PDB file of C-alpha atoms in Angstrom:
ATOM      1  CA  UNK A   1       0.000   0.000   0.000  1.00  0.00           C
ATOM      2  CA  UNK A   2       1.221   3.851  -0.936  1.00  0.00           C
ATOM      3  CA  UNK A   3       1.993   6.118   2.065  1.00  0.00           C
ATOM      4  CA  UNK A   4      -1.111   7.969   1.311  1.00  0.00           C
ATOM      5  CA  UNK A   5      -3.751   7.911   4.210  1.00  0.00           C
ATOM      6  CA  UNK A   6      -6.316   6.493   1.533  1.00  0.00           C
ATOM      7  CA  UNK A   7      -6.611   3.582  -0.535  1.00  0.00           C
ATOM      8  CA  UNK A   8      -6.760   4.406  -4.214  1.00  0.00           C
ATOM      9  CA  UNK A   9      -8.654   2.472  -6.284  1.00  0.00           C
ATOM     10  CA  UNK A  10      -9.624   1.678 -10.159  1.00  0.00           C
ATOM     11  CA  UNK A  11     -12.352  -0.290 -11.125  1.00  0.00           C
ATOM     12  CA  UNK A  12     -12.460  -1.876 -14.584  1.00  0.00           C
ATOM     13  CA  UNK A  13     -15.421  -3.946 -16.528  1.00  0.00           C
ATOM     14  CA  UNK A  14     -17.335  -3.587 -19.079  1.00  0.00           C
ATOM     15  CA  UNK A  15     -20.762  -3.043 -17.442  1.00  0.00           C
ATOM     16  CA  UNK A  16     -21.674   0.221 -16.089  1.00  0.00           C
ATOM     17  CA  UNK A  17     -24.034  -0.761 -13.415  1.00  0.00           C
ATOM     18  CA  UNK A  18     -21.140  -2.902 -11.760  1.00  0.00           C
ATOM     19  CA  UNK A  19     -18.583  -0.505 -11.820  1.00  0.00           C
ATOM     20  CA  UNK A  20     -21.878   2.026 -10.272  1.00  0.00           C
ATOM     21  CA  UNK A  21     -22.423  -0.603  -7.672  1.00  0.00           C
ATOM     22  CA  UNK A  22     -18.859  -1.703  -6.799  1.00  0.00           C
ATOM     23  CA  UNK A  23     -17.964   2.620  -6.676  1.00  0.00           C
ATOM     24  CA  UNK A  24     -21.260   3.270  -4.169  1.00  0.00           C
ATOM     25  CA  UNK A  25     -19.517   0.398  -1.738  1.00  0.00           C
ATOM     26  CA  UNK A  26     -15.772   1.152  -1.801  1.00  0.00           C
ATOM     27  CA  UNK A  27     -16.730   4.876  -1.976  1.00  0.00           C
ATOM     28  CA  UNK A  28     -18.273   4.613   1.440  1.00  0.00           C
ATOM     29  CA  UNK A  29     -15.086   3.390   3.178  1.00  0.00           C
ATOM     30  CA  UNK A  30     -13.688   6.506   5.101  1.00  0.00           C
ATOM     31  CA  UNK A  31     -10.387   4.854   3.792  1.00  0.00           C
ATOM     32  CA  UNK A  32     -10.557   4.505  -0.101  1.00  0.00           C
ATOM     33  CA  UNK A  33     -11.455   6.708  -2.557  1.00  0.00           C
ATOM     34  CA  UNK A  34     -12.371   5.529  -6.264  1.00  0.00           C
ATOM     35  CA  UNK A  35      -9.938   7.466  -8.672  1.00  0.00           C
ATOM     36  CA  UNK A  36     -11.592   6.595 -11.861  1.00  0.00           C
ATOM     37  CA  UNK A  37     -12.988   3.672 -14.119  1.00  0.00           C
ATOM     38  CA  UNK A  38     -12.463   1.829 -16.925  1.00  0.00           C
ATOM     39  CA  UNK A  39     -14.646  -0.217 -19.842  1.00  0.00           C
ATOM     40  CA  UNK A  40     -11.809  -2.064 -21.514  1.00  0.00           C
ATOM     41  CA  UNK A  41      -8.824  -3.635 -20.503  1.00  0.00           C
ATOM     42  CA  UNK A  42      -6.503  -0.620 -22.854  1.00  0.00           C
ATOM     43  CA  UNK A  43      -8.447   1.580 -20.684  1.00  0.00           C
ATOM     44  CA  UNK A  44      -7.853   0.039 -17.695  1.00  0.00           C
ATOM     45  CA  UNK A  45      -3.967   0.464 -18.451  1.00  0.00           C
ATOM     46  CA  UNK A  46      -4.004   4.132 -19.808  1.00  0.00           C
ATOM     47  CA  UNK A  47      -5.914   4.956 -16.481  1.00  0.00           C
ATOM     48  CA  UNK A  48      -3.609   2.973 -14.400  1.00  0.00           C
ATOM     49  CA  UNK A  49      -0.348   4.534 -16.047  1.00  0.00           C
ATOM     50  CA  UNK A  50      -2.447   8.231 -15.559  1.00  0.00           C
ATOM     51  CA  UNK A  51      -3.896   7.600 -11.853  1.00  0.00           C
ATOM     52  CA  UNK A  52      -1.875   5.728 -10.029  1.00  0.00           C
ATOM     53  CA  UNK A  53      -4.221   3.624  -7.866  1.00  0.00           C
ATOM     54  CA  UNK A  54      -3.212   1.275  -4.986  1.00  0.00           C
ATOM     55  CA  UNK A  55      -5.800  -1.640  -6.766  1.00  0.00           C
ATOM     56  CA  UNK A  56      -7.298  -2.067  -9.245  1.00  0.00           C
ATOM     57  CA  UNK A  57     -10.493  -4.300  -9.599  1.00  0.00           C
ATOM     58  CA  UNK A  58     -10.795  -6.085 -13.080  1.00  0.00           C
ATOM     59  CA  UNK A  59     -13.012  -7.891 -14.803  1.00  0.00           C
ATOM     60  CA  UNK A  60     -11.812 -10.566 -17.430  1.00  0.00           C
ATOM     61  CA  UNK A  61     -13.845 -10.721 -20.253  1.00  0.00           C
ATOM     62  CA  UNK A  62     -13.982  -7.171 -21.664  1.00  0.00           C
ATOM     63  CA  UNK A  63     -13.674  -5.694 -25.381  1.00  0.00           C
ATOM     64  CA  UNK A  64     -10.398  -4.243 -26.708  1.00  0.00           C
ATOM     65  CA  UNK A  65      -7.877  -5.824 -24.510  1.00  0.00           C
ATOM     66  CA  UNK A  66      -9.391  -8.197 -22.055  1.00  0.00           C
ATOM     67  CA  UNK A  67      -8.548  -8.282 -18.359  1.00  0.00           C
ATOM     68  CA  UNK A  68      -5.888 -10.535 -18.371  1.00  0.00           C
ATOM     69  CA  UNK A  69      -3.367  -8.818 -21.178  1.00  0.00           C
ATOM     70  CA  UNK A  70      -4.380  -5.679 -19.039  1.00  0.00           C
ATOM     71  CA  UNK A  71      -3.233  -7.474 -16.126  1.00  0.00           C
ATOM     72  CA  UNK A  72      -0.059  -8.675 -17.223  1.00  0.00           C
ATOM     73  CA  UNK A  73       0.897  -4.730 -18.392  1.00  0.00           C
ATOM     74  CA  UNK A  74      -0.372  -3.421 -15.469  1.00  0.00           C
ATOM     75  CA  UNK A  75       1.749  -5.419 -13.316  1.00  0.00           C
ATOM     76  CA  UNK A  76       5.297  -5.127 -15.111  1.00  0.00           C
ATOM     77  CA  UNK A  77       4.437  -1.649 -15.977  1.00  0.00           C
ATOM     78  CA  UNK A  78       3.457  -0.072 -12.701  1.00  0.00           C
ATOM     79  CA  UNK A  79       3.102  -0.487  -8.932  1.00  0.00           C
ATOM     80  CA  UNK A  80      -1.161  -1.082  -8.903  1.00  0.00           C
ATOM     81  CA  UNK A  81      -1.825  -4.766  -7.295  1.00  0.00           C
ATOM     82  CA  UNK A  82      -4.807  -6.332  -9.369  1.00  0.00           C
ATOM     83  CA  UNK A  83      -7.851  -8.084  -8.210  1.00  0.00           C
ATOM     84  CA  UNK A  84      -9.534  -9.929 -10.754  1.00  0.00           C
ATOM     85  CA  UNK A  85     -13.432  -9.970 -10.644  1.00  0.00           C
ATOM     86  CA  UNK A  86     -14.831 -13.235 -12.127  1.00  0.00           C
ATOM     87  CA  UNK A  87     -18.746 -14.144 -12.904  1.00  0.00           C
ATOM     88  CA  UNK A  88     -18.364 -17.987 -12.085  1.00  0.00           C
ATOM     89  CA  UNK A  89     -16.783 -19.947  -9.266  1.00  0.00           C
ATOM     90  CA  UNK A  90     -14.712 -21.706 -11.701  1.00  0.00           C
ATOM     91  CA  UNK A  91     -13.730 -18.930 -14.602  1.00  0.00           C
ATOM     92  CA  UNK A  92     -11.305 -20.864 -17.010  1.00  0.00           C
ATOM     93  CA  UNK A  93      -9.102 -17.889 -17.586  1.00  0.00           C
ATOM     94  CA  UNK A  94      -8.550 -17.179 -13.987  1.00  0.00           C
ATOM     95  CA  UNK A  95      -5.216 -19.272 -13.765  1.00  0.00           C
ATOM     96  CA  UNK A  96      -3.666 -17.207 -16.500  1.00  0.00           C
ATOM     97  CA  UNK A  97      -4.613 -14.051 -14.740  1.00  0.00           C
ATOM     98  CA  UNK A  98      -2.631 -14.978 -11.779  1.00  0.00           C
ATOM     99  CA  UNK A  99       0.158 -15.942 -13.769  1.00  0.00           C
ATOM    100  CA  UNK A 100      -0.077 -12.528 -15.253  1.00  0.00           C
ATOM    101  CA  UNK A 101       0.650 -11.102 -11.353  1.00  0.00           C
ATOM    102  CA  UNK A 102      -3.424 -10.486 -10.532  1.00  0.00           C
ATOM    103  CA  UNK A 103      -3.406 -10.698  -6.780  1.00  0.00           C
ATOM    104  CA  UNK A 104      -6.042 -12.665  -6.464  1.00  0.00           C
ATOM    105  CA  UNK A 105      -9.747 -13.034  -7.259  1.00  0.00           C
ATOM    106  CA  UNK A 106     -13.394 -12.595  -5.989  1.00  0.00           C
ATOM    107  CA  UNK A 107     -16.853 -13.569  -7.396  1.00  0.00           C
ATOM    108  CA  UNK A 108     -18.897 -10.712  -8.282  1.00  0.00           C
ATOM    109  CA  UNK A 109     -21.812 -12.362  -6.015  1.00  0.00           C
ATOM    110  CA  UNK A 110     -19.671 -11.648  -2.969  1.00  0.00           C
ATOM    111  CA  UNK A 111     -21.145  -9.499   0.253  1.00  0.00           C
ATOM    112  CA  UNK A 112     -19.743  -5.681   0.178  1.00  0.00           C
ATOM    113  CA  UNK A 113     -17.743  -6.522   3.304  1.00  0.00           C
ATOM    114  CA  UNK A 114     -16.192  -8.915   1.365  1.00  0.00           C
ATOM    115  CA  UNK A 115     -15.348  -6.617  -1.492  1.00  0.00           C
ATOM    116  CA  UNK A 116     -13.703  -4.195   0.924  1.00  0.00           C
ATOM    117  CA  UNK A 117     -12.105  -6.503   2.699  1.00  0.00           C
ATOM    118  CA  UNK A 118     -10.157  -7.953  -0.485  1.00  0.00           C
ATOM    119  CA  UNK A 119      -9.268  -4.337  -1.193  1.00  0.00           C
ATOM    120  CA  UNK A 120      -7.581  -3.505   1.658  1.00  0.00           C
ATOM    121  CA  UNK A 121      -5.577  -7.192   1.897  1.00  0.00           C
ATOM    122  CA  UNK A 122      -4.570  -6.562  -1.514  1.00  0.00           C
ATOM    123  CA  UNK A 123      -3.402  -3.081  -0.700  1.00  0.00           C
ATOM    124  CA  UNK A 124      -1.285  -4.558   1.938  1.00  0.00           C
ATOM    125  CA  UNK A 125       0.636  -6.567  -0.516  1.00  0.00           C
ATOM    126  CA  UNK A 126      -1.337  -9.942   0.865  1.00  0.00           C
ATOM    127  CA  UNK A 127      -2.910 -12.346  -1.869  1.00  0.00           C
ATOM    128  CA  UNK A 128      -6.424 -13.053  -1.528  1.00  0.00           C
ATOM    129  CA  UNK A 129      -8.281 -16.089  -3.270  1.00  0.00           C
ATOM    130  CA  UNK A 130     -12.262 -16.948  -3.324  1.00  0.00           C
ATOM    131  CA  UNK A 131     -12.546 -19.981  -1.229  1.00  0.00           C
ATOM    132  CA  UNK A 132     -14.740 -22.226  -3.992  1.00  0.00           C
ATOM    133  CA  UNK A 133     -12.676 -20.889  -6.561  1.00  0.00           C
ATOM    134  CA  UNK A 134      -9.416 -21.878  -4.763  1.00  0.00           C
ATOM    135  CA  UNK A 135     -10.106 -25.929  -4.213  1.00  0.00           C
ATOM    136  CA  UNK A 136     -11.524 -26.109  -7.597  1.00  0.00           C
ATOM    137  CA  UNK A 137      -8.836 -24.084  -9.409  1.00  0.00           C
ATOM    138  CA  UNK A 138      -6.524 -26.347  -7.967  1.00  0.00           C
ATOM    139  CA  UNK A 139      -7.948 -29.734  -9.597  1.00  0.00           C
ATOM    140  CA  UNK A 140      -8.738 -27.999 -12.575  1.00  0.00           C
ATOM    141  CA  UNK A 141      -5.644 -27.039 -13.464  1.00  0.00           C
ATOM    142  CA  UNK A 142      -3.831 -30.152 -12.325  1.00  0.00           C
ATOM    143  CA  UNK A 143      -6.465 -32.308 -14.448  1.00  0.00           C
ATOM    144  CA  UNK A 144      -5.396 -30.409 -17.048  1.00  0.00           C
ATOM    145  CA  UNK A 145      -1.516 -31.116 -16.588  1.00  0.00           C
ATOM    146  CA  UNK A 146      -0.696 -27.836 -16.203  1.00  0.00           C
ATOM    147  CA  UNK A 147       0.857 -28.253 -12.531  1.00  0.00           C
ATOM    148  CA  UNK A 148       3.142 -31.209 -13.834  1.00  0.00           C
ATOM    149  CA  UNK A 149       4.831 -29.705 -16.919  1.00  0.00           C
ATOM    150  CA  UNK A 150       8.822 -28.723 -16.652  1.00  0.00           C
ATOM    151  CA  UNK A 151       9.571 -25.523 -14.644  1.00  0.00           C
ATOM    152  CA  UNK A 152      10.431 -23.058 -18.081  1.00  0.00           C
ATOM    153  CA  UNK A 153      13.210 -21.908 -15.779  1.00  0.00           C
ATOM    154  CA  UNK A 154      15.214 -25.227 -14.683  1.00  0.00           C
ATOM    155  CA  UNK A 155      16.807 -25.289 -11.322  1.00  0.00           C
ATOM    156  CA  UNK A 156      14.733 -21.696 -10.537  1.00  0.00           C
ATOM    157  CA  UNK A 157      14.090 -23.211  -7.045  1.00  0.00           C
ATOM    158  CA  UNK A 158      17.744 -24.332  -6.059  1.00  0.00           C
ATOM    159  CA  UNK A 159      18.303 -20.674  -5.286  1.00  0.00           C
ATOM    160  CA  UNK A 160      16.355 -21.413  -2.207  1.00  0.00           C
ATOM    161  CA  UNK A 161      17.775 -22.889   1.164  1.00  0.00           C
ATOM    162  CA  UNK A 162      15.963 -25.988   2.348  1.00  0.00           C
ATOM    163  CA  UNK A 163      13.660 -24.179   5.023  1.00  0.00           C
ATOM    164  CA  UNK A 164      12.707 -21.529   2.213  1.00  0.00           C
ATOM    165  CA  UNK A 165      11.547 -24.486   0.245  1.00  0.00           C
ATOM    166  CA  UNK A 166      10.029 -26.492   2.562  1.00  0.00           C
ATOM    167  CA  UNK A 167       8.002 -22.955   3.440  1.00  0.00           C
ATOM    168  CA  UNK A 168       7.368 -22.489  -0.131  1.00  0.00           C
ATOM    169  CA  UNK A 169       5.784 -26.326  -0.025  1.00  0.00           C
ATOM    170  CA  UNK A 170       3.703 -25.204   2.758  1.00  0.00           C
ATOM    171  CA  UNK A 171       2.112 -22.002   1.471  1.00  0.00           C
ATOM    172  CA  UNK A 172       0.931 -23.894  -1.748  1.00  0.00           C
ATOM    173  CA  UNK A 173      -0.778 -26.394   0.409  1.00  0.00           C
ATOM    174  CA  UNK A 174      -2.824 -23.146   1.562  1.00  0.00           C
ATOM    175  CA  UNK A 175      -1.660 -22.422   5.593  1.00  0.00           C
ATOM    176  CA  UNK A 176      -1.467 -19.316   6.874  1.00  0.00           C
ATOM    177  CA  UNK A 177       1.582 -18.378   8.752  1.00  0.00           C
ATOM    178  CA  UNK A 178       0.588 -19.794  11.813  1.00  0.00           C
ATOM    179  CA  UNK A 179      -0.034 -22.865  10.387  1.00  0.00           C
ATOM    180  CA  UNK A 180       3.265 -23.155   9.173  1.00  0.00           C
ATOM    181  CA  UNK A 181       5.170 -21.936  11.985  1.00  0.00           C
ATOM    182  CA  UNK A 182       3.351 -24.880  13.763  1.00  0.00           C
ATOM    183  CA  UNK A 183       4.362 -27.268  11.240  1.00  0.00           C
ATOM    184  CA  UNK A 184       7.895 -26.553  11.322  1.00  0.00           C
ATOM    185  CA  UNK A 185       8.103 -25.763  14.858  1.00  0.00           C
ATOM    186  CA  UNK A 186       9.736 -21.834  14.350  1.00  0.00           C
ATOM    187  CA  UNK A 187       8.103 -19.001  15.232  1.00  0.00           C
ATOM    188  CA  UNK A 188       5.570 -17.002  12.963  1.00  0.00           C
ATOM    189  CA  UNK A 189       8.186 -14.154  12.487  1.00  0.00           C
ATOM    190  CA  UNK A 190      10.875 -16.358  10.853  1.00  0.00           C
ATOM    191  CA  UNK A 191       7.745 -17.530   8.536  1.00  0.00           C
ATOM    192  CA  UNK A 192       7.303 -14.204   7.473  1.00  0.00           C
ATOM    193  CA  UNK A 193      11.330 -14.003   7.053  1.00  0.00           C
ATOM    194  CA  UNK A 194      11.403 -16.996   4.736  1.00  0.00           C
ATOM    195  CA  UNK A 195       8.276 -16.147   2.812  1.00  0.00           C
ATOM    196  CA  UNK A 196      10.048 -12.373   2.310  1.00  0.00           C
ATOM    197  CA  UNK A 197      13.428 -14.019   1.280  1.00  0.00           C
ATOM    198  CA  UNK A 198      11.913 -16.436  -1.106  1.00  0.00           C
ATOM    199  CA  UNK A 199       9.555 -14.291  -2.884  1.00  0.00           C
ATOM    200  CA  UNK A 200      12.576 -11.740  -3.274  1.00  0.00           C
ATOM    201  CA  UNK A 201      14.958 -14.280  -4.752  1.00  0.00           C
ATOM    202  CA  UNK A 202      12.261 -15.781  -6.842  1.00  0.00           C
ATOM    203  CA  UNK A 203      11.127 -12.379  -8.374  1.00  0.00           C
ATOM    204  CA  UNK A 204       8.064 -13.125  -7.301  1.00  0.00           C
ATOM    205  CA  UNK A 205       5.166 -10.123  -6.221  1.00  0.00           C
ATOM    206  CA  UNK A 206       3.187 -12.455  -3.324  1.00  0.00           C
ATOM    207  CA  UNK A 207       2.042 -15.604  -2.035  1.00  0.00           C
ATOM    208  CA  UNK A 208      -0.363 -16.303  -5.043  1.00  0.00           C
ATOM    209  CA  UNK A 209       2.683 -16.333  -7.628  1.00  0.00           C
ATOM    210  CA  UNK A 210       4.588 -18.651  -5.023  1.00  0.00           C
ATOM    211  CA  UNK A 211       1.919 -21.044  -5.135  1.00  0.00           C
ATOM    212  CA  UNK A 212       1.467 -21.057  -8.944  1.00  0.00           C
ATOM    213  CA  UNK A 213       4.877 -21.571  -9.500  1.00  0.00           C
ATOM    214  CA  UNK A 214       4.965 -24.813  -6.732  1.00  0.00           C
ATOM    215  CA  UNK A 215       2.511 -26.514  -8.997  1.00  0.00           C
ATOM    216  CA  UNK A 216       4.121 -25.413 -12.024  1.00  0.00           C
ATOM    217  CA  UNK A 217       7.594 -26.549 -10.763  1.00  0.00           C
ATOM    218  CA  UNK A 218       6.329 -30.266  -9.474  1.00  0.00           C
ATOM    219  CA  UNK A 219       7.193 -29.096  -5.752  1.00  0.00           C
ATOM    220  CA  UNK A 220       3.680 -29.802  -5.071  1.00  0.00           C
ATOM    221  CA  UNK A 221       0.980 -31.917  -6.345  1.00  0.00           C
ATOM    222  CA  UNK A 222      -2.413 -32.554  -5.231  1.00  0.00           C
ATOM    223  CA  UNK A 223      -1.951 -35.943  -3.719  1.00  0.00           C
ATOM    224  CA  UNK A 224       0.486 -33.856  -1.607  1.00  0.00           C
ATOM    225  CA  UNK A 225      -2.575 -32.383   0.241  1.00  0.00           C
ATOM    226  CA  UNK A 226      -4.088 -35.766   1.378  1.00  0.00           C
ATOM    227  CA  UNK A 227      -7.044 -36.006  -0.630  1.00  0.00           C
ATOM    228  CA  UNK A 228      -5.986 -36.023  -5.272  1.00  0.00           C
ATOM    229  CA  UNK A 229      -7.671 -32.845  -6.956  1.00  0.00           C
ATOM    230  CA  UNK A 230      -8.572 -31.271  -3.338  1.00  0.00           C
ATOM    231  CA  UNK A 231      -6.559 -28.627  -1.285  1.00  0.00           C
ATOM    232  CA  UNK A 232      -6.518 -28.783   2.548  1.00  0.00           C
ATOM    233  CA  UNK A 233      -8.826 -26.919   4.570  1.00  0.00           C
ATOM    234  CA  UNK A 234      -6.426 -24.137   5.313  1.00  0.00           C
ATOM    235  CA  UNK A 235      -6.672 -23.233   1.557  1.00  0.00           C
ATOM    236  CA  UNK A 236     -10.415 -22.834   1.780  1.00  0.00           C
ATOM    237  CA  UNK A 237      -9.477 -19.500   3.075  1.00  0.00           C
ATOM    238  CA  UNK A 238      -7.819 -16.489   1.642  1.00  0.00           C
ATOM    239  CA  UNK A 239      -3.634 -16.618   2.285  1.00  0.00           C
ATOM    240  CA  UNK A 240      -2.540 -15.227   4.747  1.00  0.00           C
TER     241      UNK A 240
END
């Protein structure tokens, strides 16, 4: 999040009444202010580059450029995080949006506390994933193959030391900090240490990347989590 005392925030999609309604909630937040809009995905990056919000919300399917090519420039281009907005519980192009470097996602049908909730964990530099969309984005892409294909960088992950990795194993299974601090029997503030130093030698912009990359890479697979296809029920919530 900026230094600024408010959170500054874009909303893109194609359909007025949604960016109306999403604007009326957010705007109401003594702590965010709604900088502008966007129909289009080229939009969406012209008014990113020209604004300079904290987040921006973004819809996938929209004319021109669509929300995940906007994504992907956003995120190399400038500073915004990106939260990707998504109709269905199980959007097919939701993957590739958080391999572009979206933050996370909601469903549109979420409650308004939700919506400005997942704005302000964003903000923070947190990732934030629907809970339905998480366990079945999981098996979907690993029925697919995609989680077992080579790592296109080899040997990416021996930068790591063997705690960073075994942390890096953990926060794809889906626990929080806590969880893992448990599991490995440190304390939650060398956690956050090792999640810091791996993200920063992986190039990586949060915990959502990490955990595409450890089922891109092989270093975890479904069975992994107990139950093939399913993620534990520490994933069912949004990363901590």
């Amino acid at each position: 999040m900026s230094e600024r005392s408010t959170l500054r925030v874009l909303i893109a999609d194609d359909q007025a009444l949604v960016r109306d309604g999403f604007g009326m909630i957010l705007a109401a937040q003594p702590d965010i202010t709604v900088v502008g809009e966007a129909a289009d995905g080229a939009e969406a990056l012209h008014r990113t580059r020209e604004l300079g919000p904290d987040v921006v919300l973004m819809d996938i399917r929209m004319p021109n450029m669509d929300g995940i090519a906007a994504t992907a420039r956003i995120c190399a281009e400038t500073s915004a995080r990106v939260l990707v907005l998504t109709t269905f519980d199980l959007d097919e192009y939701v993957y590739d949006a958080l391999r572009a470097g979206a933050s996370g996602f909601l469903l549109k049908d979420m409650r308004r506390e939700e919506l400005v909730n997942a704005v302000r964990v964003v903000a923070a530099g947190e990732a934030l994933l629907a809970p339905t969309v998480t366990r079945r984005l999981i098996a979907d892409v690993v029925s697919r193959g995609r989680p077992a294909r080579p790592d296109p960088a080899p040997g990416r992950l021996a930068v790591l030391t063997t705690r960073e990795t075994e942390t890096l194993r953990q926060v794809a299974r889906g626990l929080s900090n806590a969880e893992i601090a448990a599991a490995l029997f440190v304390s939650e503030h060398t956690v956050k240490t090792h999640v810091s130093n791996l993200l920063a030698k992986l190039g990586l912009r949060d915990r959502v990347q990490a955990v595409v990359l450890a089922y891109e890479s092989g270093l975890v697979l479904p069975g992994d989590l107990g139950v093939p296809g399913e993620v534990g029920p520490a994933a069912a919530r949004s990363v901590e």
